[in-house]
Amino acid sequence: MNKLKVALIFGGKSNEYKVSQKSAEFVLNNIDSTKYDIHKIGITRDGNWVLTQASAYEISISEWLSSSGNKKLYFNTDDMNKPIYYIENGRMKPLKVDCFFPVLHGKNGEDGSVQGMFEVLNINYIGSKIMASSICMDKEYTKKIAKSEGILQAKSVTIDHLVYLNNKVIIKDLINELGSFPLYVKPARGGSSIGISKVYTENELCKAIDNAFMEDEKIIIEEEIRGSEIEVAILGNINPIVSVPGEIISENDWYDFNSKYKSNNSKTVIPARLSSEINKKCMGIALKLYRLFDCKDLARVDFFVDNDGNIFFNEINTLPGFTDISMYPKLMLHMGIDSTRLISLLIDNSFSDSY
């Protein structure tokens, strides 16, 4: 029986480039090589697609860029039977791909752009379709759609960069609308807590706004919800598997980039330290959101739960992290699905909607 040819895609023109490389390492270390032939495709920071023979470790530390076996990839829209190729000995060599497995996080990978390319190439891929990917990447629109369904969330304000530059945003009015400090300032379309700040004063707020605008042309300013930070993993389509909630215990005051990826003291607790009733409610809301946004194959839904047991929707990630510290594979492991089986389920399901 011929093995399926899976193209694992990592890197990309995103500020989550390094996280993507770590996700690629995890997948390569856990994928069942008896079932799949793996093409390792890195996207450079300037957008070039490269077929690499680098090891999982070399990919994780960015050494894949200098691998001697690298071949630049090209796209051939003149022959859709051979849509991807590289040049070898002066001749075009088609790259056979049965399934794209993108471990791309953030812009140009999780936002529908690369999914559109997959659709044009007519090759199966893992993850949500164009519209779901685009909407779930944009916190403004996820908030609006969730609000229309009566789903509770933190009070927030969205600011466009051009409006802000034209002095049409009054900081004191923002503070009055959102209430007391602290507040969170976030890029509207970003991940891994990059560009996010927690602020306590008007002066800090102004600096945080400028910082967030360095990552995106649209930002969200949001009130703080004091309580637990909760994540739920979902796998599948017709009858999705919904994990028990996991809880983030951050080393720092909030779960910033350093707490996520550089700290040995941040922890995850599975199941979350909530009542069974609240945990079940989180699972139910997560599934409702997954279906509301028309997600496919997988997603991670994040919440805050305050001290009174109120559940606040935070965000939904259509390509959650797959690093060795990421919550998504940990939650699935708790559900009895180890990482090798999880990866196989995701690949196999790209050809059907059987689960």
CSV table of C-alpha atoms in Angstrom, one decimal:
chain,number,residue,atom,x,y,z
A,1,MET,CA,0.0,0.0,0.0
A,2,ASN,CA,1.5,3.3,-1.1
A,3,LYS,CA,2.1,5.8,1.8
A,4,LEU,CA,0.3,9.2,1.6
A,5,LYS,CA,2.6,12.1,0.9
A,6,VAL,CA,2.1,14.8,3.5
A,7,ALA,CA,3.6,18.3,3.1
A,8,LEU,CA,4.3,19.7,6.5
A,9,ILE,CA,4.5,23.5,6.1
A,10,PHE,CA,6.1,25.7,8.7
A,11,GLY,CA,7.6,29.2,9.1
A,12,GLY,CA,6.0,31.9,7.1
A,13,LYS,CA,5.7,35.7,7.0
A,14,SER,CA,4.4,36.0,10.6
A,15,ASN,CA,5.7,37.2,14.0
A,16,GLU,CA,4.9,33.6,15.2
A,17,TYR,CA,7.6,32.2,12.8
A,18,LYS,CA,9.7,30.6,15.6
A,19,VAL,CA,6.7,29.1,17.3
A,20,SER,CA,5.7,27.5,14.0
A,21,GLN,CA,9.2,25.9,13.7
A,22,LYS,CA,8.7,24.4,17.2
A,23,SER,CA,5.3,23.0,16.1
A,24,ALA,CA,7.0,21.5,13.1
A,25,GLU,CA,9.6,19.8,15.3
A,26,PHE,CA,6.8,18.3,17.5
A,27,VAL,CA,4.9,16.9,14.5
A,28,LEU,CA,8.0,15.4,12.9
A,29,ASN,CA,8.9,13.7,16.1
A,30,ASN,CA,5.5,12.2,16.5
A,31,ILE,CA,4.2,11.5,13.1
A,32,ASP,CA,3.8,7.8,12.0
A,33,SER,CA,6.5,7.4,9.3
A,34,THR,CA,5.2,3.9,8.5
A,35,LYS,CA,2.0,5.5,7.1
A,36,TYR,CA,3.2,8.8,5.6
A,37,ASP,CA,6.0,10.1,3.5
A,38,ILE,CA,6.8,13.6,4.7
A,39,HIS,CA,7.8,16.6,2.7
A,40,LYS,CA,9.2,19.3,4.9
A,41,ILE,CA,8.4,22.7,3.5
A,42,GLY,CA,9.6,25.9,5.1
A,43,ILE,CA,8.4,29.3,4.2
A,44,THR,CA,11.1,32.0,4.7
A,45,ARG,CA,10.4,35.3,6.4
A,46,ASP,CA,10.3,36.9,2.9
A,47,GLY,CA,7.8,34.4,1.6
A,48,ASN,CA,9.9,31.9,-0.4
A,49,TRP,CA,8.8,28.2,-0.2
A,50,VAL,CA,11.6,25.8,0.3
A,51,LEU,CA,11.7,22.0,0.3
A,52,THR,CA,14.2,21.0,3.0
A,53,GLN,CA,15.9,17.8,4.2
A,54,ALA,CA,16.8,19.4,7.5
A,55,SER,CA,16.1,17.5,10.7
A,56,ALA,CA,13.3,18.3,13.1
A,57,TYR,CA,15.9,19.8,15.5
A,58,GLU,CA,17.5,21.9,12.8
A,59,ILE,CA,14.1,23.2,11.9
A,60,SER,CA,13.3,24.1,15.5
A,61,ILE,CA,16.4,26.3,15.8
A,62,SER,CA,16.2,27.9,12.3
A,63,GLU,CA,19.2,26.0,10.9
A,64,TRP,CA,17.0,24.5,8.1
A,65,LEU,CA,17.6,27.7,6.1
A,66,SER,CA,21.2,26.7,5.4
A,67,SER,CA,20.6,23.0,4.8
A,68,SER,CA,22.6,21.7,1.8
A,69,GLY,CA,19.6,19.8,0.4
A,70,ASN,CA,17.2,22.8,0.2
A,71,LYS,CA,15.3,23.3,-3.1
A,72,LYS,CA,13.2,26.3,-3.9
A,73,LEU,CA,9.6,25.5,-4.7
A,74,TYR,CA,7.5,27.0,-7.5
A,75,PHE,CA,3.8,26.9,-8.4
A,76,ASN,CA,2.6,25.9,-11.8
A,77,THR,CA,-0.9,27.2,-12.6
A,78,ASP,CA,-0.5,25.9,-16.2
A,79,ASP,CA,-0.8,22.3,-15.2
A,80,MET,CA,-2.9,21.7,-12.1
A,81,ASN,CA,-1.9,18.0,-12.2
A,82,LYS,CA,1.6,19.1,-11.3
A,83,PRO,CA,0.9,22.3,-9.3
A,84,ILE,CA,4.2,22.3,-7.2
A,85,TYR,CA,7.7,21.7,-8.6
A,86,TYR,CA,11.4,22.3,-8.0
A,87,ILE,CA,14.3,22.6,-10.4
A,88,GLU,CA,16.9,19.7,-10.5
A,89,ASN,CA,19.7,19.4,-13.0
A,90,GLY,CA,17.9,22.1,-15.1
A,91,ARG,CA,14.7,20.2,-15.3
A,92,MET,CA,11.3,20.7,-13.6
A,93,LYS,CA,10.5,18.0,-11.0
A,94,PRO,CA,6.9,17.9,-9.8
A,95,LEU,CA,6.4,17.4,-6.0
A,96,LYS,CA,3.6,14.9,-5.3
A,97,VAL,CA,1.5,16.0,-2.4
A,98,ASP,CA,-1.7,14.3,-1.1
A,99,CYS,CA,-2.3,16.5,1.9
A,100,PHE,CA,-1.0,19.8,3.2
A,101,PHE,CA,-0.4,19.9,7.0
A,102,PRO,CA,0.1,23.6,7.9
A,103,VAL,CA,1.6,24.3,11.3
A,104,LEU,CA,1.6,28.0,10.5
A,105,HIS,CA,0.5,30.4,13.2
A,106,GLY,CA,-0.7,34.0,12.7
A,107,LYS,CA,-0.8,36.1,9.6
A,108,ASN,CA,-0.4,34.6,6.2
A,109,GLY,CA,-0.9,31.1,7.6
A,110,GLU,CA,-3.9,31.0,10.0
A,111,ASP,CA,-5.9,33.8,8.4
A,112,GLY,CA,-7.3,32.2,5.3
A,113,SER,CA,-4.6,33.4,2.9
A,114,VAL,CA,-2.7,30.1,2.5
A,115,GLN,CA,-6.0,28.1,2.8
A,116,GLY,CA,-7.1,30.0,-0.4
A,117,MET,CA,-3.9,28.8,-2.1
A,118,PHE,CA,-4.6,25.2,-1.0
A,119,GLU,CA,-8.1,25.5,-2.5
A,120,VAL,CA,-6.7,26.8,-5.8
A,121,LEU,CA,-4.2,23.9,-6.0
A,122,ASN,CA,-7.1,21.5,-5.2
A,123,ILE,CA,-5.1,19.6,-2.6
A,124,ASN,CA,-6.5,18.3,0.7
A,125,TYR,CA,-5.4,20.2,3.7
A,126,ILE,CA,-5.8,20.1,7.5
A,127,GLY,CA,-7.8,22.9,9.2
A,128,SER,CA,-10.6,25.3,8.7
A,129,LYS,CA,-11.6,26.6,5.3
A,130,ILE,CA,-11.0,30.2,4.1
A,131,MET,CA,-13.9,32.0,5.7
A,132,ALA,CA,-13.6,30.3,9.1
A,133,SER,CA,-9.9,30.8,9.2
A,134,SER,CA,-10.2,34.5,8.3
A,135,ILE,CA,-13.0,35.3,10.8
A,136,CYS,CA,-11.4,33.4,13.7
A,137,MET,CA,-8.1,35.2,13.1
A,138,ASP,CA,-9.8,38.6,13.6
A,139,LYS,CA,-10.8,39.2,17.3
A,140,GLU,CA,-13.1,42.0,16.3
A,141,TYR,CA,-15.3,39.8,14.2
A,142,THR,CA,-15.2,36.8,16.5
A,143,LYS,CA,-16.4,39.1,19.3
A,144,LYS,CA,-19.2,40.5,17.2
A,145,ILE,CA,-20.4,37.1,16.0
A,146,ALA,CA,-20.2,35.6,19.5
A,147,LYS,CA,-22.1,38.6,20.9
A,148,SER,CA,-24.9,38.1,18.4
A,149,GLU,CA,-25.4,34.6,19.9
A,150,GLY,CA,-25.5,35.9,23.4
A,151,ILE,CA,-22.1,34.6,24.4
A,152,LEU,CA,-20.5,36.5,27.3
A,153,GLN,CA,-17.2,38.2,26.8
A,154,ALA,CA,-15.0,41.0,28.2
A,155,LYS,CA,-16.0,44.6,27.4
A,156,SER,CA,-13.8,45.9,24.6
A,157,VAL,CA,-13.1,48.6,22.1
A,158,THR,CA,-11.7,48.2,18.6
A,159,ILE,CA,-9.4,51.0,17.1
A,160,ASP,CA,-8.3,51.4,13.5
A,161,HIS,CA,-4.8,52.8,13.0
A,162,LEU,CA,-5.8,55.5,10.5
A,163,VAL,CA,-8.6,56.7,12.8
A,164,TYR,CA,-6.1,56.8,15.7
A,165,LEU,CA,-3.5,58.7,13.6
A,166,ASN,CA,-6.2,61.3,12.7
A,167,ASN,CA,-6.7,62.0,16.4
A,168,LYS,CA,-10.3,60.7,16.4
A,169,VAL,CA,-9.7,58.5,19.4
A,170,ILE,CA,-9.8,60.1,22.8
A,171,ILE,CA,-7.9,58.1,25.4
A,172,LYS,CA,-9.9,59.3,28.3
A,173,ASP,CA,-13.1,58.3,26.6
A,174,LEU,CA,-11.7,54.8,26.1
A,175,ILE,CA,-10.9,54.5,29.8
A,176,ASN,CA,-14.4,55.8,30.8
A,177,GLU,CA,-16.0,53.3,28.4
A,178,LEU,CA,-14.0,50.3,29.6
A,179,GLY,CA,-13.9,51.1,33.3
A,180,SER,CA,-11.0,50.9,35.7
A,181,PHE,CA,-7.5,49.8,35.1
A,182,PRO,CA,-5.8,47.4,34.4
A,183,LEU,CA,-6.7,47.0,30.7
A,184,TYR,CA,-5.3,44.8,28.0
A,185,VAL,CA,-4.1,46.1,24.6
A,186,LYS,CA,-4.0,43.5,21.8
A,187,PRO,CA,-3.4,43.3,18.1
A,188,ALA,CA,-6.7,42.3,16.6
A,189,ARG,CA,-5.1,39.7,14.4
A,190,GLY,CA,-2.3,38.1,16.2
A,191,GLY,CA,-1.3,35.2,18.5
A,192,SER,CA,1.2,33.9,21.1
A,193,SER,CA,0.6,37.1,23.1
A,194,ILE,CA,2.9,39.0,20.8
A,195,GLY,CA,2.2,42.7,21.0
A,196,ILE,CA,-0.1,42.4,24.0
A,197,SER,CA,0.3,44.6,27.0
A,198,LYS,CA,-1.3,44.8,30.4
A,199,VAL,CA,-1.5,48.5,31.5
A,200,TYR,CA,-2.3,50.3,34.7
A,201,THR,CA,-2.1,53.9,33.8
A,202,GLU,CA,-3.1,56.3,31.0
A,203,ASN,CA,0.6,56.8,30.1
A,204,GLU,CA,1.2,53.0,29.8
A,205,LEU,CA,-2.0,52.7,27.7
A,206,CYS,CA,-0.7,55.2,25.1
A,207,LYS,CA,2.6,53.3,24.9
A,208,ALA,CA,0.9,50.0,24.6
A,209,ILE,CA,-1.4,51.2,21.8
A,210,ASP,CA,1.7,52.2,19.8
A,211,ASN,CA,3.3,48.9,20.5
A,212,ALA,CA,0.2,46.9,19.4
A,213,PHE,CA,0.0,49.0,16.2
A,214,MET,CA,3.5,47.7,15.3
A,215,GLU,CA,1.9,44.2,14.9
A,216,ASP,CA,-1.4,45.1,13.3
A,217,GLU,CA,-3.4,48.0,11.8
A,218,LYS,CA,-6.3,47.2,14.1
A,219,ILE,CA,-6.2,46.7,17.9
A,220,ILE,CA,-8.4,45.7,20.7
A,221,ILE,CA,-8.5,47.3,24.2
A,222,GLU,CA,-10.2,45.1,26.7
A,223,GLU,CA,-11.1,45.0,30.3
A,224,GLU,CA,-9.5,42.5,32.7
A,225,ILE,CA,-11.4,39.5,33.8
A,226,ARG,CA,-10.1,38.3,37.1
A,227,GLY,CA,-10.2,34.5,37.5
A,228,SER,CA,-9.0,31.4,35.6
A,229,GLU,CA,-7.6,31.2,32.1
A,230,ILE,CA,-9.2,28.1,30.4
A,231,GLU,CA,-8.6,26.3,27.1
A,232,VAL,CA,-10.7,23.6,25.4
A,233,ALA,CA,-9.5,21.5,22.5
A,234,ILE,CA,-11.8,20.2,19.7
A,235,LEU,CA,-11.1,17.5,17.2
A,236,GLY,CA,-13.2,16.5,14.3
A,237,ASN,CA,-16.3,17.5,12.3
A,238,ILE,CA,-19.5,15.5,12.3
A,239,ASN,CA,-19.2,14.3,15.9
A,240,PRO,CA,-16.3,16.4,17.3
A,241,ILE,CA,-14.3,15.3,20.3
A,242,VAL,CA,-14.4,18.1,22.9
A,243,SER,CA,-11.7,17.9,25.6
A,244,VAL,CA,-12.2,18.7,29.2
A,245,PRO,CA,-11.0,22.2,29.9
A,246,GLY,CA,-7.4,22.8,30.8
A,247,GLU,CA,-6.2,25.6,33.1
A,248,ILE,CA,-3.2,27.9,32.6
A,249,ILE,CA,-1.3,28.9,35.6
A,250,SER,CA,1.1,31.6,34.5
A,251,GLU,CA,4.4,32.3,36.2
A,252,ASN,CA,3.9,36.0,35.5
A,253,ASP,CA,0.9,38.3,36.3
A,254,TRP,CA,-0.6,37.2,33.0
A,255,TYR,CA,0.1,34.7,30.3
A,256,ASP,CA,2.5,36.7,28.1
A,257,PHE,CA,5.0,35.3,25.5
A,258,ASN,CA,7.7,34.7,28.1
A,259,SER,CA,5.3,32.8,30.3
A,260,LYS,CA,4.2,30.7,27.4
A,261,TYR,CA,7.5,29.8,25.8
A,262,LYS,CA,10.4,30.8,28.0
A,263,SER,CA,9.3,29.9,31.5
A,264,ASN,CA,9.8,26.6,33.3
A,265,ASN,CA,7.4,27.7,36.1
A,266,SER,CA,4.2,28.3,34.1
A,267,LYS,CA,1.9,25.2,34.4
A,268,THR,CA,-1.1,23.6,32.9
A,269,VAL,CA,-3.7,21.8,35.0
A,270,ILE,CA,-6.0,19.2,33.3
A,271,PRO,CA,-8.8,19.1,34.1
A,272,ALA,CA,-9.2,22.7,35.1
A,273,ARG,CA,-9.7,23.4,38.8
A,274,LEU,CA,-13.3,24.3,38.4
A,275,SER,CA,-16.6,22.6,39.4
A,276,SER,CA,-17.7,19.8,37.1
A,277,GLU,CA,-20.7,22.0,36.2
A,278,ILE,CA,-18.5,24.9,35.0
A,279,ASN,CA,-16.2,22.6,33.1
A,280,LYS,CA,-19.2,21.1,31.3
A,281,LYS,CA,-20.5,24.6,30.5
A,282,CYS,CA,-17.1,25.5,29.0
A,283,MET,CA,-17.1,22.4,26.8
A,284,GLY,CA,-20.7,23.2,25.6
A,285,ILE,CA,-19.9,26.8,24.8
A,286,ALA,CA,-16.6,25.7,23.0
A,287,LEU,CA,-18.5,23.3,20.8
A,288,LYS,CA,-21.2,26.0,20.1
A,289,LEU,CA,-18.5,28.4,19.0
A,290,TYR,CA,-16.7,25.8,16.9
A,291,ARG,CA,-19.9,25.1,14.9
A,292,LEU,CA,-20.9,28.8,14.9
A,293,PHE,CA,-17.7,29.7,13.1
A,294,ASP,CA,-17.9,26.7,10.9
A,295,CYS,CA,-14.5,25.4,12.0
A,296,LYS,CA,-13.0,22.2,10.5
A,297,ASP,CA,-10.7,19.4,11.8
A,298,LEU,CA,-9.4,21.2,14.9
A,299,ALA,CA,-9.5,24.3,17.1
A,300,ARG,CA,-8.7,25.5,20.6
A,301,VAL,CA,-11.2,27.7,22.3
A,302,ASP,CA,-10.0,30.0,25.1
A,303,PHE,CA,-12.0,31.4,28.0
A,304,PHE,CA,-11.8,33.3,31.2
A,305,VAL,CA,-13.8,32.2,34.2
A,306,ASP,CA,-14.3,34.7,36.9
A,307,ASN,CA,-14.6,34.1,40.6
A,308,ASP,CA,-18.4,33.9,40.4
A,309,GLY,CA,-18.3,31.2,37.7
A,310,ASN,CA,-19.2,33.4,34.8
A,311,ILE,CA,-17.6,32.2,31.5
A,312,PHE,CA,-16.1,34.8,29.2
A,313,PHE,CA,-15.2,33.8,25.6
A,314,ASN,CA,-11.7,35.1,24.8
A,315,GLU,CA,-10.7,33.7,21.4
A,316,ILE,CA,-10.7,30.7,19.0
A,317,ASN,CA,-7.5,29.4,17.3
A,318,THR,CA,-8.0,27.3,14.1
A,319,LEU,CA,-4.3,26.3,14.0
A,320,PRO,CA,-3.4,25.9,17.7
A,321,GLY,CA,0.2,25.4,18.8
A,322,PHE,CA,1.7,21.9,18.4
A,323,THR,CA,4.8,22.5,20.5
A,324,ASP,CA,5.9,20.1,23.2
A,325,ILE,CA,4.4,22.5,25.8
A,326,SER,CA,1.2,23.4,23.8
A,327,MET,CA,-2.2,22.8,25.5
A,328,TYR,CA,-3.9,21.3,22.4
A,329,PRO,CA,-2.0,18.0,22.3
A,330,LYS,CA,-1.9,17.8,26.1
A,331,LEU,CA,-5.7,18.1,26.2
A,332,MET,CA,-6.1,15.4,23.5
A,333,LEU,CA,-3.6,13.1,25.4
A,334,HIS,CA,-5.8,13.5,28.5
A,335,MET,CA,-8.7,12.3,26.3
A,336,GLY,CA,-6.8,9.2,25.4
A,337,ILE,CA,-5.5,10.3,22.1
A,338,ASP,CA,-1.7,10.3,22.0
A,339,SER,CA,0.2,12.7,19.7
A,340,THR,CA,0.9,10.1,17.0
A,341,ARG,CA,-2.7,9.0,16.8
A,342,LEU,CA,-3.8,12.7,16.9
A,343,ILE,CA,-1.6,13.5,13.9
A,344,SER,CA,-2.9,10.5,12.0
A,345,LEU,CA,-6.5,11.4,12.7
A,346,LEU,CA,-5.9,14.9,11.4
A,347,ILE,CA,-4.3,13.7,8.2
A,348,ASP,CA,-6.8,11.0,7.5
A,349,ASN,CA,-9.7,13.3,8.2
A,350,SER,CA,-8.5,15.7,5.5
A,351,PHE,CA,-9.9,13.2,3.0
A,352,SER,CA,-13.3,12.7,4.7
A,353,ASP,CA,-15.6,14.0,7.4
A,354,SER,CA,-15.8,10.6,9.1
A,355,TYR,CA,-15.5,11.8,12.7
